[in-house]
PDB file of C-alpha atoms in Angstrom:
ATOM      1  CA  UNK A 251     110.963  71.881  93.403  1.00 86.00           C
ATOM      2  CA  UNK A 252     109.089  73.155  96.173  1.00 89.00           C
ATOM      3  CA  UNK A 253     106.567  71.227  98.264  1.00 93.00           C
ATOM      4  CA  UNK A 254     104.148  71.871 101.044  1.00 96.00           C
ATOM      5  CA  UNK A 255     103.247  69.819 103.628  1.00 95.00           C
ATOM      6  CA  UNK A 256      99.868  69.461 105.728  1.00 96.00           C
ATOM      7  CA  UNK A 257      98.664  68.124 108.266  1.00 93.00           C
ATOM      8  CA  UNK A 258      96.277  66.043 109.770  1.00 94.00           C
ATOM      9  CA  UNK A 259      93.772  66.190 106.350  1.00 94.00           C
ATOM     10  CA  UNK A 260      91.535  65.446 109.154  1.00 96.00           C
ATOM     11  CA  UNK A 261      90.363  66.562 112.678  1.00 97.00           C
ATOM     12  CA  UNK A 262      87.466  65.825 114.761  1.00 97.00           C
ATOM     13  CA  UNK A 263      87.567  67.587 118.103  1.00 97.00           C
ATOM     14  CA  UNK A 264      85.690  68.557 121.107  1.00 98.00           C
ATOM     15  CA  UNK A 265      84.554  71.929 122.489  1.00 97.00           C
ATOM     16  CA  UNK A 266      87.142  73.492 124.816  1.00 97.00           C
ATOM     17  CA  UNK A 267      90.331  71.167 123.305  1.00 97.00           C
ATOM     18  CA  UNK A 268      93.615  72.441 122.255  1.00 97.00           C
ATOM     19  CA  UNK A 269      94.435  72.325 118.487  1.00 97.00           C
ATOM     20  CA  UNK A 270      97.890  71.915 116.527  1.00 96.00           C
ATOM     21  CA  UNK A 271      97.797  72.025 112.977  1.00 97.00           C
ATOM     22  CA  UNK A 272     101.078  71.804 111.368  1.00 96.00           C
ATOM     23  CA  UNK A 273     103.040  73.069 107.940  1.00 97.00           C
ATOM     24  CA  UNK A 274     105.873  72.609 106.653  1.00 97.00           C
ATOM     25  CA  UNK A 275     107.537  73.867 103.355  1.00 97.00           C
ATOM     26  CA  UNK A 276     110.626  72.154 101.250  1.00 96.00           C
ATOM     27  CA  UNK A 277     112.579  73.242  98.461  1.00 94.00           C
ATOM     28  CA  UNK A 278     112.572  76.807  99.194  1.00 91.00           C
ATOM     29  CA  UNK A 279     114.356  79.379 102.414  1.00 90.00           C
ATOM     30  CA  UNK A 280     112.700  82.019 103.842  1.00 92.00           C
ATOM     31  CA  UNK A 281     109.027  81.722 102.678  1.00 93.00           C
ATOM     32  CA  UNK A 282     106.550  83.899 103.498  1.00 93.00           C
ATOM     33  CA  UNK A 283     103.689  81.290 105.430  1.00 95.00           C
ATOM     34  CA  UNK A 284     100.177  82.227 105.393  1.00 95.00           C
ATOM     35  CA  UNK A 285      97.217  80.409 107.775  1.00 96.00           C
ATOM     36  CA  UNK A 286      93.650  81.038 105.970  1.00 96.00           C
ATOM     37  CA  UNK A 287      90.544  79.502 107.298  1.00 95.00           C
ATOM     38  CA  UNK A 288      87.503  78.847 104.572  1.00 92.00           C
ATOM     39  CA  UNK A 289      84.153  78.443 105.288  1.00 84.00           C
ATOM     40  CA  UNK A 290      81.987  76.123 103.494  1.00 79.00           C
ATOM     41  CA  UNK A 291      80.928  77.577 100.277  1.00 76.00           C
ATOM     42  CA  UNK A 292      82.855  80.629 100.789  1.00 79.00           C
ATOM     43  CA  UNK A 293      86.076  82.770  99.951  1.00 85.00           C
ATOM     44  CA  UNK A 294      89.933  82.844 101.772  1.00 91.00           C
ATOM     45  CA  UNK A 295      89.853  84.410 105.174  1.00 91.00           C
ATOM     46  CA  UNK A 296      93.396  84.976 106.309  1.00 93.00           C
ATOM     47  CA  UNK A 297      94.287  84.716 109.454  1.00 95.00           C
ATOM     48  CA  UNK A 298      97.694  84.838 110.068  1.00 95.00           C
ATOM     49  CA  UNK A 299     101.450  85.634 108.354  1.00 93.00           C
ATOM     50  CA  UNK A 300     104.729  85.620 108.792  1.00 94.00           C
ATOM     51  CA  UNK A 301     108.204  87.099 107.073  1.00 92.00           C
ATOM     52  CA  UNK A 302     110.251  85.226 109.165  1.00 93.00           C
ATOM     53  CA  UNK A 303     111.157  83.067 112.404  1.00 95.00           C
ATOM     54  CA  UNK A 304     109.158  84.337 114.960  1.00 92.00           C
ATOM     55  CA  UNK A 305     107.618  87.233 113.107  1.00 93.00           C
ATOM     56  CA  UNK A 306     103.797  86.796 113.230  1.00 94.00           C
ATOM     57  CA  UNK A 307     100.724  88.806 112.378  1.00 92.00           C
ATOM     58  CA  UNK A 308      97.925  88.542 112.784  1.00 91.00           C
ATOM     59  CA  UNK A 309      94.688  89.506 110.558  1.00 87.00           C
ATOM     60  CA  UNK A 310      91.527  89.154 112.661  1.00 81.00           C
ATOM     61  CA  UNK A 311      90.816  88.844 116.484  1.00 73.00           C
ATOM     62  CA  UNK A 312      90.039  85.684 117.223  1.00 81.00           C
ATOM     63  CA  UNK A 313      90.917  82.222 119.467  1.00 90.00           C
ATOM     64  CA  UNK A 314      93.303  81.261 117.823  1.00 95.00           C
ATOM     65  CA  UNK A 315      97.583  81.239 117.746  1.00 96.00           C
ATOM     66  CA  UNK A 316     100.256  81.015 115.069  1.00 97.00           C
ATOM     67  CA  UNK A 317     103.905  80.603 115.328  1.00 97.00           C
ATOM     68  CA  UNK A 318     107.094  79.806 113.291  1.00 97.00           C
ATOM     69  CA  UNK A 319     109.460  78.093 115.632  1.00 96.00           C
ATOM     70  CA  UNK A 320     111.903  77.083 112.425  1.00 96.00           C
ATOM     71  CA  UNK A 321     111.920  78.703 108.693  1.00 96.00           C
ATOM     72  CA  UNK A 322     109.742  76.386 107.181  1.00 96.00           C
ATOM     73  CA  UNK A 323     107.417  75.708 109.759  1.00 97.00           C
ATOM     74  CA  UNK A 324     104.550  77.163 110.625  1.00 97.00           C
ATOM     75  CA  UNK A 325     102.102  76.279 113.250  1.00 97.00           C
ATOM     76  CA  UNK A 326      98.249  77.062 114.214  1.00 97.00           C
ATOM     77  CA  UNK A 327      97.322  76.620 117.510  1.00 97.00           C
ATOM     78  CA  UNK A 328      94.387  77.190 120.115  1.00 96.00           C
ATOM     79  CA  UNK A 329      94.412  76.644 123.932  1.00 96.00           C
ATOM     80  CA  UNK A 330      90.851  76.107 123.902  1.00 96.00           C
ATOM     81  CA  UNK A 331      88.561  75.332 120.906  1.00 96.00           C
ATOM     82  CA  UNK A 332      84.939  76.668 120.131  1.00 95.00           C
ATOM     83  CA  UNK A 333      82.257  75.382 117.682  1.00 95.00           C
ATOM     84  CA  UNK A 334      83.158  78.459 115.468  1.00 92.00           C
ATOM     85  CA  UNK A 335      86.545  77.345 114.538  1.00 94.00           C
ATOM     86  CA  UNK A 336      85.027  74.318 112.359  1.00 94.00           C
ATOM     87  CA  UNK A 337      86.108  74.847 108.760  1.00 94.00           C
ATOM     88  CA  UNK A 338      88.405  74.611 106.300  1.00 96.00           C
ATOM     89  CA  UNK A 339      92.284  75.235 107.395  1.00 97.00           C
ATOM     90  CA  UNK A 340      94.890  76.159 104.728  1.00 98.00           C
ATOM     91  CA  UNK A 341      98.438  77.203 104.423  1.00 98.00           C
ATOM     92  CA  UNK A 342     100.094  78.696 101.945  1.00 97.00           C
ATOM     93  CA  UNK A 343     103.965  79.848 100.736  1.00 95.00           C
ATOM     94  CA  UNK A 344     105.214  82.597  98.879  1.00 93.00           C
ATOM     95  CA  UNK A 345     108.508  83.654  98.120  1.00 88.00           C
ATOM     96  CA  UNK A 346     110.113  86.417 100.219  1.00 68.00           C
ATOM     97  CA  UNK A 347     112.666  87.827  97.622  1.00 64.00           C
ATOM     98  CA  UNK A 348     111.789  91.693  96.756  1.00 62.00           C
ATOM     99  CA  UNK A 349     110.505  92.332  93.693  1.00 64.00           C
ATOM    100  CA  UNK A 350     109.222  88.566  92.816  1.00 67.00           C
ATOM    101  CA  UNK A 351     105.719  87.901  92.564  1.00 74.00           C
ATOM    102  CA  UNK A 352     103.658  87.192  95.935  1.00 79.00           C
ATOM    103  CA  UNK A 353     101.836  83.930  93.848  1.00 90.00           C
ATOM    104  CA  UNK A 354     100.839  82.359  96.958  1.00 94.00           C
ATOM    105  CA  UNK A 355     101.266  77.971  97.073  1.00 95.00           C
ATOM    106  CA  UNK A 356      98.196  76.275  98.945  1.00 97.00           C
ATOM    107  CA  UNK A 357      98.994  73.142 100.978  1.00 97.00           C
ATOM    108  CA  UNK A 358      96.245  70.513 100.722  1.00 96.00           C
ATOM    109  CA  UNK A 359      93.836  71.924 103.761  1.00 96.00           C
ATOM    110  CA  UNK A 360      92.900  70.601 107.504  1.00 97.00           C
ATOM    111  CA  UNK A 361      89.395  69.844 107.560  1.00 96.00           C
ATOM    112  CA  UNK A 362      88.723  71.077 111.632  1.00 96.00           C
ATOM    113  CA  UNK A 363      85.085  69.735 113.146  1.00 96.00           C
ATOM    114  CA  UNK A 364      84.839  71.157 116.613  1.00 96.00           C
ATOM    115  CA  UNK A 365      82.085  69.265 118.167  1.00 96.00           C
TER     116      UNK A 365
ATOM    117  CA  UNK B 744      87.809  99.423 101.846  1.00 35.00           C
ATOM    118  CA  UNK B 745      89.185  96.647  99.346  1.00 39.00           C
ATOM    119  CA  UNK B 746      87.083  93.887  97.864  1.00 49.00           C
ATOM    120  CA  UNK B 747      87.228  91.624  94.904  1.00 59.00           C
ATOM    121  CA  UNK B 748      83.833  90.512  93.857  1.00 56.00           C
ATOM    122  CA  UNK B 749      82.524  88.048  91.349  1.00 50.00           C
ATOM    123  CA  UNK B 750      79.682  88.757  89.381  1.00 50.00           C
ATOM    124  CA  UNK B 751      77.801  84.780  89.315  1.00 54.00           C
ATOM    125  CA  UNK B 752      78.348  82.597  91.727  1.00 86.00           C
ATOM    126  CA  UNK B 753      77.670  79.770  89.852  1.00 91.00           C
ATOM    127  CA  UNK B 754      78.087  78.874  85.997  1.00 94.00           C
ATOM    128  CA  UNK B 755      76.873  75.889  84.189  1.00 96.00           C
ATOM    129  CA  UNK B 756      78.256  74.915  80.842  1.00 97.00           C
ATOM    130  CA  UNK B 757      78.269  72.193  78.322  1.00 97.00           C
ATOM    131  CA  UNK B 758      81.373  70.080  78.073  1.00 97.00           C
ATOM    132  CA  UNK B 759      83.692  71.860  74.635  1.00 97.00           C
ATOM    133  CA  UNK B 760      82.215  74.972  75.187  1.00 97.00           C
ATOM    134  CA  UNK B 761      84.110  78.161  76.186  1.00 97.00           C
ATOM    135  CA  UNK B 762      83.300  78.961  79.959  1.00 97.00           C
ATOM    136  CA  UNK B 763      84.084  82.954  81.137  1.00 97.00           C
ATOM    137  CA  UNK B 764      84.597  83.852  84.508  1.00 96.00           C
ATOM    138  CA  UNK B 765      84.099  87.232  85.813  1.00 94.00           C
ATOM    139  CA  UNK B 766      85.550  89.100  88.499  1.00 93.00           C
ATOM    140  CA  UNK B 767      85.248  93.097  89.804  1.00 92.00           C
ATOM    141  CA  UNK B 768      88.108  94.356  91.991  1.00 89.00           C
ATOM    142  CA  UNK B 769      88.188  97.246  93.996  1.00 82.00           C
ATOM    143  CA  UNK B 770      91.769  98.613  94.534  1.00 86.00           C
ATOM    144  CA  UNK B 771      93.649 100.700  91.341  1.00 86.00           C
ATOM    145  CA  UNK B 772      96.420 100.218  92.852  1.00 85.00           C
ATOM    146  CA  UNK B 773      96.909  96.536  93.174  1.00 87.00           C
ATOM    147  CA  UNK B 774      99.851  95.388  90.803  1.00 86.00           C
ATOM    148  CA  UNK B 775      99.186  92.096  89.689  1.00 88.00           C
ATOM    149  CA  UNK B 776      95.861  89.712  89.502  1.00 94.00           C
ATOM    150  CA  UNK B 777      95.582  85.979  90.218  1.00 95.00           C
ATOM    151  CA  UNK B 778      93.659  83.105  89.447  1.00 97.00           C
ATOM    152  CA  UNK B 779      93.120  79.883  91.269  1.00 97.00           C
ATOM    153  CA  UNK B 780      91.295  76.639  90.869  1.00 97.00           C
ATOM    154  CA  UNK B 781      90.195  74.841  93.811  1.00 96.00           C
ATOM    155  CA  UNK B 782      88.883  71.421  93.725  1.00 95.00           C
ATOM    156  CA  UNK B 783      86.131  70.007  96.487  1.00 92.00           C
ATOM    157  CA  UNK B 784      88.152  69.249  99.897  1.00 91.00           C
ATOM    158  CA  UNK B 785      91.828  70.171  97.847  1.00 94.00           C
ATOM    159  CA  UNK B 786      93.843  73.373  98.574  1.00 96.00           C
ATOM    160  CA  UNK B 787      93.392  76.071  95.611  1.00 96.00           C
ATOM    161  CA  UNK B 788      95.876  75.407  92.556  1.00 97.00           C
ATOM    162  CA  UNK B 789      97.505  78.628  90.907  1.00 96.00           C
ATOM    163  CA  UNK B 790      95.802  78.696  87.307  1.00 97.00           C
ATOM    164  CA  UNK B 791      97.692  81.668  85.448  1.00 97.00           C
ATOM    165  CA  UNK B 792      98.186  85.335  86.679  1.00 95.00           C
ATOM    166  CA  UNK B 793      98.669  88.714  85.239  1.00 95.00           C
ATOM    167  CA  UNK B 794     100.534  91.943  85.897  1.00 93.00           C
ATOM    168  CA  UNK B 795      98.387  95.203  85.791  1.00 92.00           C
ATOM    169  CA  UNK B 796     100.774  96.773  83.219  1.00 93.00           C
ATOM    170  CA  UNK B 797      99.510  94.596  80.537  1.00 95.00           C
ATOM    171  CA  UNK B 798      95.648  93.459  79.541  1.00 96.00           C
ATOM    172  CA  UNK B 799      95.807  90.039  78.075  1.00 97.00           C
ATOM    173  CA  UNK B 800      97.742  86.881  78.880  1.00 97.00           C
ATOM    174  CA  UNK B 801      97.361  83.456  77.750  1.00 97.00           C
ATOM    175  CA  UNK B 802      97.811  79.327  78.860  1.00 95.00           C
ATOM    176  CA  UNK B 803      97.455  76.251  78.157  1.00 93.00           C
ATOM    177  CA  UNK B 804      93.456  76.380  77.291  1.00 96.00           C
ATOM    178  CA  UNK B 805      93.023  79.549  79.804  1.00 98.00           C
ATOM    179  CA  UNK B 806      92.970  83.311  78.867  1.00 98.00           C
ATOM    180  CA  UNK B 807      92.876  86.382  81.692  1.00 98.00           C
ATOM    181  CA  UNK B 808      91.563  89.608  80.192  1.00 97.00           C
ATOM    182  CA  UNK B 809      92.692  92.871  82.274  1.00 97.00           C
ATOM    183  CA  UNK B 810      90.435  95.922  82.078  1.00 96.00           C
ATOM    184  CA  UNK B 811      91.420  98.261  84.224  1.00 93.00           C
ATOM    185  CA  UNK B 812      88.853 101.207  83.225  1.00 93.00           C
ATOM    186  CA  UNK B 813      86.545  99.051  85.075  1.00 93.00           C
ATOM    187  CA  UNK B 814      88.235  97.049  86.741  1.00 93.00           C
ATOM    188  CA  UNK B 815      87.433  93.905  85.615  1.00 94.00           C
ATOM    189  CA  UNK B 816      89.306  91.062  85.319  1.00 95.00           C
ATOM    190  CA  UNK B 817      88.187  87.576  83.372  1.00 97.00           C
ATOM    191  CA  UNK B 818      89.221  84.312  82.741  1.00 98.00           C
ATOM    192  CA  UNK B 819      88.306  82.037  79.913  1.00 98.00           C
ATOM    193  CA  UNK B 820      88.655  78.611  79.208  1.00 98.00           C
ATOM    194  CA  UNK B 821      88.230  76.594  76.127  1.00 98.00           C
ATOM    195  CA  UNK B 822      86.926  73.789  75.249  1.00 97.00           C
ATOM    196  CA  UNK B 823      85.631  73.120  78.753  1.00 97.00           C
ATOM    197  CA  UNK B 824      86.343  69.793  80.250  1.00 97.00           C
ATOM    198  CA  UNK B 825      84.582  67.750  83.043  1.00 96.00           C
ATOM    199  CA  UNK B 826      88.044  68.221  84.660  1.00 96.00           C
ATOM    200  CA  UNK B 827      87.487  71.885  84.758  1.00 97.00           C
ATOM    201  CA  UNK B 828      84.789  71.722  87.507  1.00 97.00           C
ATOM    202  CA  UNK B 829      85.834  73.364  90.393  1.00 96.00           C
ATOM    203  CA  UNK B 830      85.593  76.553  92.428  1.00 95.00           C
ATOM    204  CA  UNK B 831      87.661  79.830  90.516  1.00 96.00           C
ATOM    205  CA  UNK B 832      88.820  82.271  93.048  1.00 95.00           C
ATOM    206  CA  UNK B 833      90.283  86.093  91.689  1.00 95.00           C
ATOM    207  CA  UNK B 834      93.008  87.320  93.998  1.00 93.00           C
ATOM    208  CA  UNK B 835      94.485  91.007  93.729  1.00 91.00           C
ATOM    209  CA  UNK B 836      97.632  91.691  95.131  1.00 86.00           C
ATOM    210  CA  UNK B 837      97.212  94.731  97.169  1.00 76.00           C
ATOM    211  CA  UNK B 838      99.191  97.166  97.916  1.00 67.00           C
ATOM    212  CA  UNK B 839      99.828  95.868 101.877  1.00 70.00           C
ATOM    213  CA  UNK B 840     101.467  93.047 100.021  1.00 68.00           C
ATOM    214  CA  UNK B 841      98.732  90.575 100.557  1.00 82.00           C
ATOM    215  CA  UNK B 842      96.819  88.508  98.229  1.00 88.00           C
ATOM    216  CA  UNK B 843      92.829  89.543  98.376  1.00 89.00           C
ATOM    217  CA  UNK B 844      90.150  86.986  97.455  1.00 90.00           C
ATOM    218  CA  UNK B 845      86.869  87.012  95.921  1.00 88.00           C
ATOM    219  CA  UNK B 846      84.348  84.741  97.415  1.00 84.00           C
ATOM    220  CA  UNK B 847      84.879  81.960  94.145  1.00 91.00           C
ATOM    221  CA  UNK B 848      82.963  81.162  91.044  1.00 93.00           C
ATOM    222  CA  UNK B 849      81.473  77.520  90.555  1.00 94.00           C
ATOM    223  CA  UNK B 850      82.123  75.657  87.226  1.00 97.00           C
ATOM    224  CA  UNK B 851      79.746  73.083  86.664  1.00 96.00           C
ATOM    225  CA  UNK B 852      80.860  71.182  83.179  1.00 97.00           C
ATOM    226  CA  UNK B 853      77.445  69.447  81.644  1.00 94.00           C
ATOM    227  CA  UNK B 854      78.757  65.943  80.126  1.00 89.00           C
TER     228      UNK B 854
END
């Protein structure tokens, strides 16, 4: 079966640090990834996707990076963080075949506080 | 632009009774509907979904009711149990191929 993998569940971090969040999927080859971010109390903003190695787009402006050095991993990334990246981090799987249904697989979250 | 909307933000019900969660979408041409359950600080779980070529599908306790005159999309749930608190997100899968979100319905489940 296929898995998802998340992490740190946790982050504390100061203004103008670097972030790496990391995600990895199992059980499955060429996934569609998918970075959302979540507000408190609010809906799925995505951010970024990708439909292969080193095929990334992007959804908003915004300080932040994503890239997909391997087939199951995908990684989110800032040179420098600001107070308005605190929130709720998901990523998320779907299958890539044509055709299939894009039911999208949520990893367990990052919970970012840039203080 | 696209949107999927929910009408309450939050619902209360008593524990055994049949909760129904509403949700508007935007986009005719989005081919199937999703629904997720997200429990406080967990990633959402996939509930049941439903392709736009049919108006009813049933689970295990959970119903999703397609109209697409109005686009309007529902779940239900019977017997509602504490275990069914949670946030419900809609999703509509446009047709860029992405999954659009509504901004989540609150379950509270009364003991």
């Amino acid at each position: 079966s296929q898995t998802i993998h998340q992490w740190p569940a946790t982050l504390v971090q100061p203004v103008g640090s670097p972030l790496s969040l990391e995600c990895t999927v199992e059980g499955t080859s060429n996934p569609n990834l998918y970075w959302y971010r979540q507000a408190a109390g609010r809906g799925l903003q995505l951010l970024f996707y990708s439909v292969g190695i080193g095929q990334i787009s992007s959804e908003v402006p915004q300080n932040l990076s994503a890239s997909r050095p391997q087939d199951r991993q995908f990684i989110l990334s800032s040179k420098k963080l600001l107070l308005s990246d605190s929130g709720f981090y998901l990523c998320a799987w779907s299958t890539g075949l044509a055709g299939k249904k894009n039911i999208q697989y949520f990893g367990a979250g990052t919970r970012l506080s840039v203080l | 632009g696209e949107s999927v909307g929910l009408h309450l933000p939050t619902l209360s019900v008593q524990e055994g009774d049949n909760s129904i969660i509403n949700c508007a979408y935007s986009n005719s041409a989005s081919d199937y509907f999703i629904w997720y359950k997200q429990e406080s600080g967990k990633g959402p779980q996939f509930i049941i979904d439903i392709r736009s070529n049919m108006d009813k599908r049933q689970g295990q306790r959970v119903t999703v009711l397609l109209n697409k005159t109005v686009k309007h999309l529902s779940l239900q749930i019977a017997a509602t149990q504490p275990g069914d608190s949670a946030v419900y997100f809609c999703a509509e899968n446009s047709n860029t191929g992405k999954l659009i979100f509504g901004q989540g319905t609150t379950l509270q489940v009364k003991p």
